[in-house]
Coordinates of N, CA and C in Angstrom, one line a residue:
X20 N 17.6 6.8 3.4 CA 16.9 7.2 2.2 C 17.1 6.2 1.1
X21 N 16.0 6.2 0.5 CA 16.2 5.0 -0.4 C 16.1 5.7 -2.2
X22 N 17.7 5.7 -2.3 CA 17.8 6.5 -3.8 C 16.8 5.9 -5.1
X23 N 16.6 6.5 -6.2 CA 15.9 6.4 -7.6 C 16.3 5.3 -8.0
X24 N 15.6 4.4 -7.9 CA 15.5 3.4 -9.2 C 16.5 3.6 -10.4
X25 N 17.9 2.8 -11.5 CA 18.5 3.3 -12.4 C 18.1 1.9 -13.4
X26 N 18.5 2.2 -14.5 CA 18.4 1.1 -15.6 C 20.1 0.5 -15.6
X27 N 19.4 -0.7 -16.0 CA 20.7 -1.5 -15.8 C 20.9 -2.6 -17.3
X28 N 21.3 -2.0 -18.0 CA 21.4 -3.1 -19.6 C 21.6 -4.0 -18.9
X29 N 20.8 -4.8 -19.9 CA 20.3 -5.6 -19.7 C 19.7 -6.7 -18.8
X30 N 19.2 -5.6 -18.0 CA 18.4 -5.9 -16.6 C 16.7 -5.8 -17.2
X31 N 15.8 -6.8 -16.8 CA 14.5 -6.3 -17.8 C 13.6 -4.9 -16.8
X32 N 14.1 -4.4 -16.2 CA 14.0 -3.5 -15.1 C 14.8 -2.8 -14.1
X33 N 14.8 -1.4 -13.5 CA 15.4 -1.0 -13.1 C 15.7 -1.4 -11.8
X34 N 16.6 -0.9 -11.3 CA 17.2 -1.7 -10.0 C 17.4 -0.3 -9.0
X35 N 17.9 -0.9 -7.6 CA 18.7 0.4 -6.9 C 19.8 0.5 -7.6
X36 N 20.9 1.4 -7.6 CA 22.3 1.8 -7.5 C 23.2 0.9 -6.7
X37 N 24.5 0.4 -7.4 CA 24.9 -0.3 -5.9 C 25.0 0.6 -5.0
X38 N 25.5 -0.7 -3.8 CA 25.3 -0.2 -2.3 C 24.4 -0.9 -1.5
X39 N 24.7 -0.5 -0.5 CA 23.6 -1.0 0.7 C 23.3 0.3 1.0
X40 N 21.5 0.6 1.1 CA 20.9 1.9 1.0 C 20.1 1.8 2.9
X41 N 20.8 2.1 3.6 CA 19.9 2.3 5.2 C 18.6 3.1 4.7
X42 N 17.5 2.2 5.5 CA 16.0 2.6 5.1 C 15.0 2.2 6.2
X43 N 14.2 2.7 6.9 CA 13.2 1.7 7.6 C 11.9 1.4 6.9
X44 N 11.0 0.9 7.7 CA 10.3 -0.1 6.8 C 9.1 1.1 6.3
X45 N 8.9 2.3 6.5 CA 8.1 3.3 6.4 C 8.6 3.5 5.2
X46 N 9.8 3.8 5.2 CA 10.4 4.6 3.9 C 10.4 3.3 2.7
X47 N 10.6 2.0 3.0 CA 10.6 1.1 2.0 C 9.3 0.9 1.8
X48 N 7.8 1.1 2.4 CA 6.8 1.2 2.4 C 6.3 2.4 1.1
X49 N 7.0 3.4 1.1 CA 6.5 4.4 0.8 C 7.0 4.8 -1.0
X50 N 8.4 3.9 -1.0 CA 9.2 3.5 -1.8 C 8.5 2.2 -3.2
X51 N 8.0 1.3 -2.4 CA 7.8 0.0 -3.3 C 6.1 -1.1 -3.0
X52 N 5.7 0.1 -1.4 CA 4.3 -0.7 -1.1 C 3.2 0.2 -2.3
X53 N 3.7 0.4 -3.3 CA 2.4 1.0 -4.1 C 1.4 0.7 -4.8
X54 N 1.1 -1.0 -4.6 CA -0.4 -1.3 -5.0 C -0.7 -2.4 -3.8
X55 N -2.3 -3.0 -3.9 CA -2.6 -3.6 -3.0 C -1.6 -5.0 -2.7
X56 N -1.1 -5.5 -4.0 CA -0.2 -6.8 -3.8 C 1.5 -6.4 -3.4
X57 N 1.9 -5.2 -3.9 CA 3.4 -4.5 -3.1 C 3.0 -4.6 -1.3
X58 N 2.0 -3.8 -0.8 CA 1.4 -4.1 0.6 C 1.2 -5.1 1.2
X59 N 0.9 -5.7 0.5 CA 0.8 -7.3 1.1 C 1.9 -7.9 1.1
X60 N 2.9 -7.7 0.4 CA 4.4 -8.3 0.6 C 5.0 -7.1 1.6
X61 N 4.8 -6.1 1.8 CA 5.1 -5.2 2.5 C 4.7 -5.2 3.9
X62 N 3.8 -6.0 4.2 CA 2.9 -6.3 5.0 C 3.8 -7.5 6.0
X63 N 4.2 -8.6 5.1 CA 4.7 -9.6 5.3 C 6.3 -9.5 5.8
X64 N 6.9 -9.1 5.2 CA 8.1 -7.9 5.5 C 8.3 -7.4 6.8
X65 N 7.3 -6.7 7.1 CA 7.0 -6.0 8.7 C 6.8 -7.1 9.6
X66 N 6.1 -7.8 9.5 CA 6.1 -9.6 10.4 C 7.3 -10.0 10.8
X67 N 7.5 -10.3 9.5 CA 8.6 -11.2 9.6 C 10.2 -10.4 10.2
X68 N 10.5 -9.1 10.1 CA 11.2 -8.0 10.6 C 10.5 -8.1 12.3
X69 N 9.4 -8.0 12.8 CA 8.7 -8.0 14.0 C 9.3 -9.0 15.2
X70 N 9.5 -10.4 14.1 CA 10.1 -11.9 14.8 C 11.2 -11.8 14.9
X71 N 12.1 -11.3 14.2 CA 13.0 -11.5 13.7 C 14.2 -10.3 15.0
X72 N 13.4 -9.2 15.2 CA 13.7 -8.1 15.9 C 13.3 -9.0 17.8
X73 N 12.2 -9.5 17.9 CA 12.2 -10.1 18.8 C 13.1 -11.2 19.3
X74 N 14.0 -11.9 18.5 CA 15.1 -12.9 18.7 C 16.0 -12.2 19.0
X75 N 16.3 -10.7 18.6 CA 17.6 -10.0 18.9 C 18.4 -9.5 17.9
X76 N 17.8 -10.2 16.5 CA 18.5 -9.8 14.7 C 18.7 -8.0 14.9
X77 N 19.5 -7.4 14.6 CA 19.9 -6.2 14.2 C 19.6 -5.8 13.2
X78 N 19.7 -6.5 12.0 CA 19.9 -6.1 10.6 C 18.9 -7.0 9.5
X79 N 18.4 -6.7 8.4 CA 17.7 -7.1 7.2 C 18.1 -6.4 6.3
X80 N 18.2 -7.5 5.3 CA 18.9 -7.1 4.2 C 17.8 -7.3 3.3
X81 N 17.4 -6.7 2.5 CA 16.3 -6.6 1.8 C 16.6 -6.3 0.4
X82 N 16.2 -7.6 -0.7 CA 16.7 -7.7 -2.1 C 15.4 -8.0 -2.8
X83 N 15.4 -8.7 -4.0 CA 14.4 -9.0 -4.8 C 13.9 -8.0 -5.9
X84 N 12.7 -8.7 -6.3 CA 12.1 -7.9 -7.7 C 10.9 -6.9 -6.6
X85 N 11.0 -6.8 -5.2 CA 10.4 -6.0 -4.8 C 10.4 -4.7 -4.4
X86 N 12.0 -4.9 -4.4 CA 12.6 -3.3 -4.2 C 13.1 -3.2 -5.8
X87 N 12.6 -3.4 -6.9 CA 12.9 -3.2 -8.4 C 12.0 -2.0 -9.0
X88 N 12.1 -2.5 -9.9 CA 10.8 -1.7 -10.8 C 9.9 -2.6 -11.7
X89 N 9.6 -4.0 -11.2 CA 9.1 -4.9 -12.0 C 7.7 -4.7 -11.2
X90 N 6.8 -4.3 -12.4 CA 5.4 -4.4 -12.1 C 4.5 -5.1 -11.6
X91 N 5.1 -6.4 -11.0 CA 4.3 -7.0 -10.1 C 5.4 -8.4 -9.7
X92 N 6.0 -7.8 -8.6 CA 7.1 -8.7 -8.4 C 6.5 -10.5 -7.3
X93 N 6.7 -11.1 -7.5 CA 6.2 -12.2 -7.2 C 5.9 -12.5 -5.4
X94 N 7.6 -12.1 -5.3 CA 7.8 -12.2 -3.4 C 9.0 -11.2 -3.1
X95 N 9.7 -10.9 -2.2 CA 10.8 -10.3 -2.0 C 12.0 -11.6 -1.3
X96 N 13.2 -11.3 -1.1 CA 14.2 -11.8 -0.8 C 14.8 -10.9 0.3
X97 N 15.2 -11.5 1.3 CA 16.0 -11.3 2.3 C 16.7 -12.2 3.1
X98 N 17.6 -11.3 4.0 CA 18.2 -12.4 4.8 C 19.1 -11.2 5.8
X99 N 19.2 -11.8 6.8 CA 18.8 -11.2 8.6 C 20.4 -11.5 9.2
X100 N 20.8 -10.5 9.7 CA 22.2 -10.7 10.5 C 22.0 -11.4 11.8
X101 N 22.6 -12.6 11.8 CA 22.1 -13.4 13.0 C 23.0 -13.0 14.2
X102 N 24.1 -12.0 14.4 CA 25.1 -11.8 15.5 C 23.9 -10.7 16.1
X103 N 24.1 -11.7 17.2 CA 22.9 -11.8 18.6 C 21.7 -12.0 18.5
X104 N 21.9 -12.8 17.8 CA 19.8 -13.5 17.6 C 19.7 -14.9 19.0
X105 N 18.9 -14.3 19.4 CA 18.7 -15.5 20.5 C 17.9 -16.8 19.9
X106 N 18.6 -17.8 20.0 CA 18.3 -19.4 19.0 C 16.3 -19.5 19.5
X107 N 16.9 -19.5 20.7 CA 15.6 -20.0 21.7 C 14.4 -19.1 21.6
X108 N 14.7 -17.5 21.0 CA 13.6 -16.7 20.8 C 13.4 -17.2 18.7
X109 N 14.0 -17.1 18.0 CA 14.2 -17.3 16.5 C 13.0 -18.3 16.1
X110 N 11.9 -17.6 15.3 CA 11.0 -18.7 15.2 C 11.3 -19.6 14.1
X111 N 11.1 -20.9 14.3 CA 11.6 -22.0 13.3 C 11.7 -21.9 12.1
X112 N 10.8 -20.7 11.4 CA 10.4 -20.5 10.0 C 11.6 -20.3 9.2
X113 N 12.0 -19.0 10.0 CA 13.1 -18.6 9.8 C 14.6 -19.6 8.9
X114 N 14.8 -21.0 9.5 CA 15.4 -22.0 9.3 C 14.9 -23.0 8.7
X115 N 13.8 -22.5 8.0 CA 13.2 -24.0 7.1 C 13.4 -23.5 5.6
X116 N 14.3 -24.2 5.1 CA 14.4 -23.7 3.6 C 14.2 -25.0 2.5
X117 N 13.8 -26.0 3.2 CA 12.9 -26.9 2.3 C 12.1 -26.9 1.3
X118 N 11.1 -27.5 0.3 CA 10.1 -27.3 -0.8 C 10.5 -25.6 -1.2
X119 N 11.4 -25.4 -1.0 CA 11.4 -23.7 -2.0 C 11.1 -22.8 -1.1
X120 N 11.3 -22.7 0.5 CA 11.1 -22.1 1.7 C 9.8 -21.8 1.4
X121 N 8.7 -23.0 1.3 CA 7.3 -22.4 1.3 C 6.7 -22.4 2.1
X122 N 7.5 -22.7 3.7 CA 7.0 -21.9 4.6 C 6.9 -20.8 4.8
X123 N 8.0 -20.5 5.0 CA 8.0 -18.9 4.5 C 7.7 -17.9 3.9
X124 N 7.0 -18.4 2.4 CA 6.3 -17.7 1.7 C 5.3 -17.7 2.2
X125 N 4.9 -18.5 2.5 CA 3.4 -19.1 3.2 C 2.8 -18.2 4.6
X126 N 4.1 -18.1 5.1 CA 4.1 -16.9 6.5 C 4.2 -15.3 6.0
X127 N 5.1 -15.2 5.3 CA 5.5 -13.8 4.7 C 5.4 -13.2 3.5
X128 N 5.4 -14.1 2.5 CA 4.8 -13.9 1.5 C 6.7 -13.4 0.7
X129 N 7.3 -13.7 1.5 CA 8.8 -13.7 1.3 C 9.9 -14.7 1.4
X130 N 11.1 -14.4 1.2 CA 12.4 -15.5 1.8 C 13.1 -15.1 2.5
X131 N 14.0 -15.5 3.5 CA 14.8 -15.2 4.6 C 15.9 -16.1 4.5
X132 N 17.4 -15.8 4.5 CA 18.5 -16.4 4.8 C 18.9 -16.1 5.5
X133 N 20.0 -16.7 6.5 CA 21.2 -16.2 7.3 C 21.7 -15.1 6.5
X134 N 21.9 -13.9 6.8 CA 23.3 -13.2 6.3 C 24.7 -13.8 5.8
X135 N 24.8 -14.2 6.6 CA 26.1 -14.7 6.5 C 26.5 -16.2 5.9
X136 N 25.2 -17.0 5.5 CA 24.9 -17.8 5.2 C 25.7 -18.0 4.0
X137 N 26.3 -19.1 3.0 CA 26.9 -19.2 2.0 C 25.8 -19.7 1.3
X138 N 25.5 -18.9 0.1 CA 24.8 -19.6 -1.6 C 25.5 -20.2 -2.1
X139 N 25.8 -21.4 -2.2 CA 26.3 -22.1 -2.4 C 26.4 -22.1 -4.1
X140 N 25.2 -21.7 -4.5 CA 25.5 -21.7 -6.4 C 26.7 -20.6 -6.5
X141 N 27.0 -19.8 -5.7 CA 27.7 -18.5 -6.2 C 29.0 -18.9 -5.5
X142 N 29.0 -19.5 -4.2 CA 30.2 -19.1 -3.2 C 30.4 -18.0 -2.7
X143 N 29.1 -17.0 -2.5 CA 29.2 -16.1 -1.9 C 28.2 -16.2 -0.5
X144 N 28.5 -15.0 0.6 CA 26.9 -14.9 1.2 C 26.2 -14.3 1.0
X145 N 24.7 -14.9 0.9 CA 23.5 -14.4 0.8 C 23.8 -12.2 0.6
X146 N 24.2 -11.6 2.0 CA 24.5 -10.6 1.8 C 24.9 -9.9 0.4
X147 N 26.0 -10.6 0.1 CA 27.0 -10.2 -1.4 C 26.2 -11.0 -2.3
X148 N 25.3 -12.0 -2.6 CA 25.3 -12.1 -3.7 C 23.7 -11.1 -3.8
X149 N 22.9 -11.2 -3.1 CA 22.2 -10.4 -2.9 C 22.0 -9.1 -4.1
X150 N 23.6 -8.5 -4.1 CA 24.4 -7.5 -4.7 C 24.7 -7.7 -5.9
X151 N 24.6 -8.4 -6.7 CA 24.5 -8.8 -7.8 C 23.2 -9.1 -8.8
X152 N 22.8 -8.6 -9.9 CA 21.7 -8.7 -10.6 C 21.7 -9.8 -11.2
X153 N 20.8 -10.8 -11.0 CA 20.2 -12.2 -11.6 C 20.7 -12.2 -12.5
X154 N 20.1 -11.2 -13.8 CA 19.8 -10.8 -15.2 C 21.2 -10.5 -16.0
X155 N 22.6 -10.2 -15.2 CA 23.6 -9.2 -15.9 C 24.6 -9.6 -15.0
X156 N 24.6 -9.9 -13.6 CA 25.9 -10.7 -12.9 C 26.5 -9.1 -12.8
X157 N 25.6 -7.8 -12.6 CA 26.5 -6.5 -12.4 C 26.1 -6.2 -11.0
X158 N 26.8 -5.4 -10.2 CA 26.5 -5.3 -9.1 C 25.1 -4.1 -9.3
X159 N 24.1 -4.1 -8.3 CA 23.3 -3.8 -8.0 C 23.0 -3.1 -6.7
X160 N 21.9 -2.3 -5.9 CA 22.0 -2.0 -4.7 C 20.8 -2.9 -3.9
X161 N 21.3 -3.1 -2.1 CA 20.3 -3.4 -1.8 C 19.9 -2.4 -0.5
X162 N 18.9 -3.2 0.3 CA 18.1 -2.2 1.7 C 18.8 -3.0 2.8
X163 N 19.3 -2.0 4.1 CA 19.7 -2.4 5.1 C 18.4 -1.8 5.7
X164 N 17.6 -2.4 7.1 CA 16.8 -2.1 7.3 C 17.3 -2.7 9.0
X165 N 17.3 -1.3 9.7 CA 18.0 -1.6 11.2 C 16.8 -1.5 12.1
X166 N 16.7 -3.3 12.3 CA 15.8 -3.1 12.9 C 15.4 -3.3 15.3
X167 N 16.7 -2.6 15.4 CA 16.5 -1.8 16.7 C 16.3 -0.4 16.9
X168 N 16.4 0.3 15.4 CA 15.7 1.5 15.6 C 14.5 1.9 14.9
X169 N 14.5 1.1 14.1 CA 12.9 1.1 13.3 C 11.8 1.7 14.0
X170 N 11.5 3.1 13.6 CA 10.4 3.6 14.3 C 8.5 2.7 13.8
X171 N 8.9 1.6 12.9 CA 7.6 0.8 12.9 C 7.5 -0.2 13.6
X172 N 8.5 -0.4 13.7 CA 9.0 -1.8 15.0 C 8.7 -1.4 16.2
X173 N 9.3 -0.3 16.8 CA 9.1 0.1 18.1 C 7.6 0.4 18.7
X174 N 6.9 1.0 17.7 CA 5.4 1.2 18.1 C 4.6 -0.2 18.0
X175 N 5.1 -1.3 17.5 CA 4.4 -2.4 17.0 C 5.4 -3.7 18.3
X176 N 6.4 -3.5 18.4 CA 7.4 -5.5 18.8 C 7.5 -4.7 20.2
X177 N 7.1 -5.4 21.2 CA 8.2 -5.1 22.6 C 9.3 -5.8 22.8
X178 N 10.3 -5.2 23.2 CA 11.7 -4.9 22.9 C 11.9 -6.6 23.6

């Protein structure tokens, strides 16, 4: 379940609660796909979750101004637990983080990191910094989205 939106001084918009909030992509659908351009990054989301679930990834962590309360958030932010992702299924996109990962935007209309990956501006991983608001450096919440049980996955990826 994906809790209420809270204000966060001096955040210019509301955020989750911290935490990692377990959610599938229905409920994050139902949550933040509310106009035709939220859907279309929601849209993108489910794809890229589809490939990603086909390599063997478990987990998406799901951050950005898309799971916010900013009125028209640009792209979303994520990044995928690679323990058991098969290299040889993992499509390349995934690993191109060149010109500002505009492949990836370009495919998803989003970003994708390793989990476990280190951000190097922070010295954290992607995961943890994730957890942190841009705007205020306060912790924040984000979406775990498991995607071997994902009842949108299952009707849509063969296993």
């Amino acid at each position: 379940m994906i809790p209420k939106l809270i204000p966060l001084p001096g955040s210019p918009w509301p955020v989750l609660p911290p935490g990692i909030h377990m959610a599938d992509l229905s409920d994050v659908s139902a949550a933040f796909a509310t106009n035709p351009w939220r859907r279309e990054l929601h849209d993108g989301l489910v794809d890229a979750c589809g490939r990603l679930r086909r390599a063997g990834c478990p987990t998406v962590y799901l951050d950005g101004s898309f799971i916010s309360g900013k009125p028209k958030p640009g792209d979303f932010d994520a990044c995928w637990d690679p323990n058991g992702v098969d290299p040889a299924k993992l499509d390349g996109v995934f690993l191109r983080f060149e010109n500002g990962r505009a492949a990836q935007k370009a495919a998803f209309k989003g970003e994708f990191f390793p989990s476990s990956m280190l951000c190097s501006d922070v010295g954290a991983t992607f995961v943890e910094f994730f957890q942190q608001d841009r705007f205020t450096g306060k912790q924040k919440g984000i979406i775990a989205i498991s995607l071997t049980a994902d009842p949108l996955l299952s009707g849509k990826v063969q296993p």
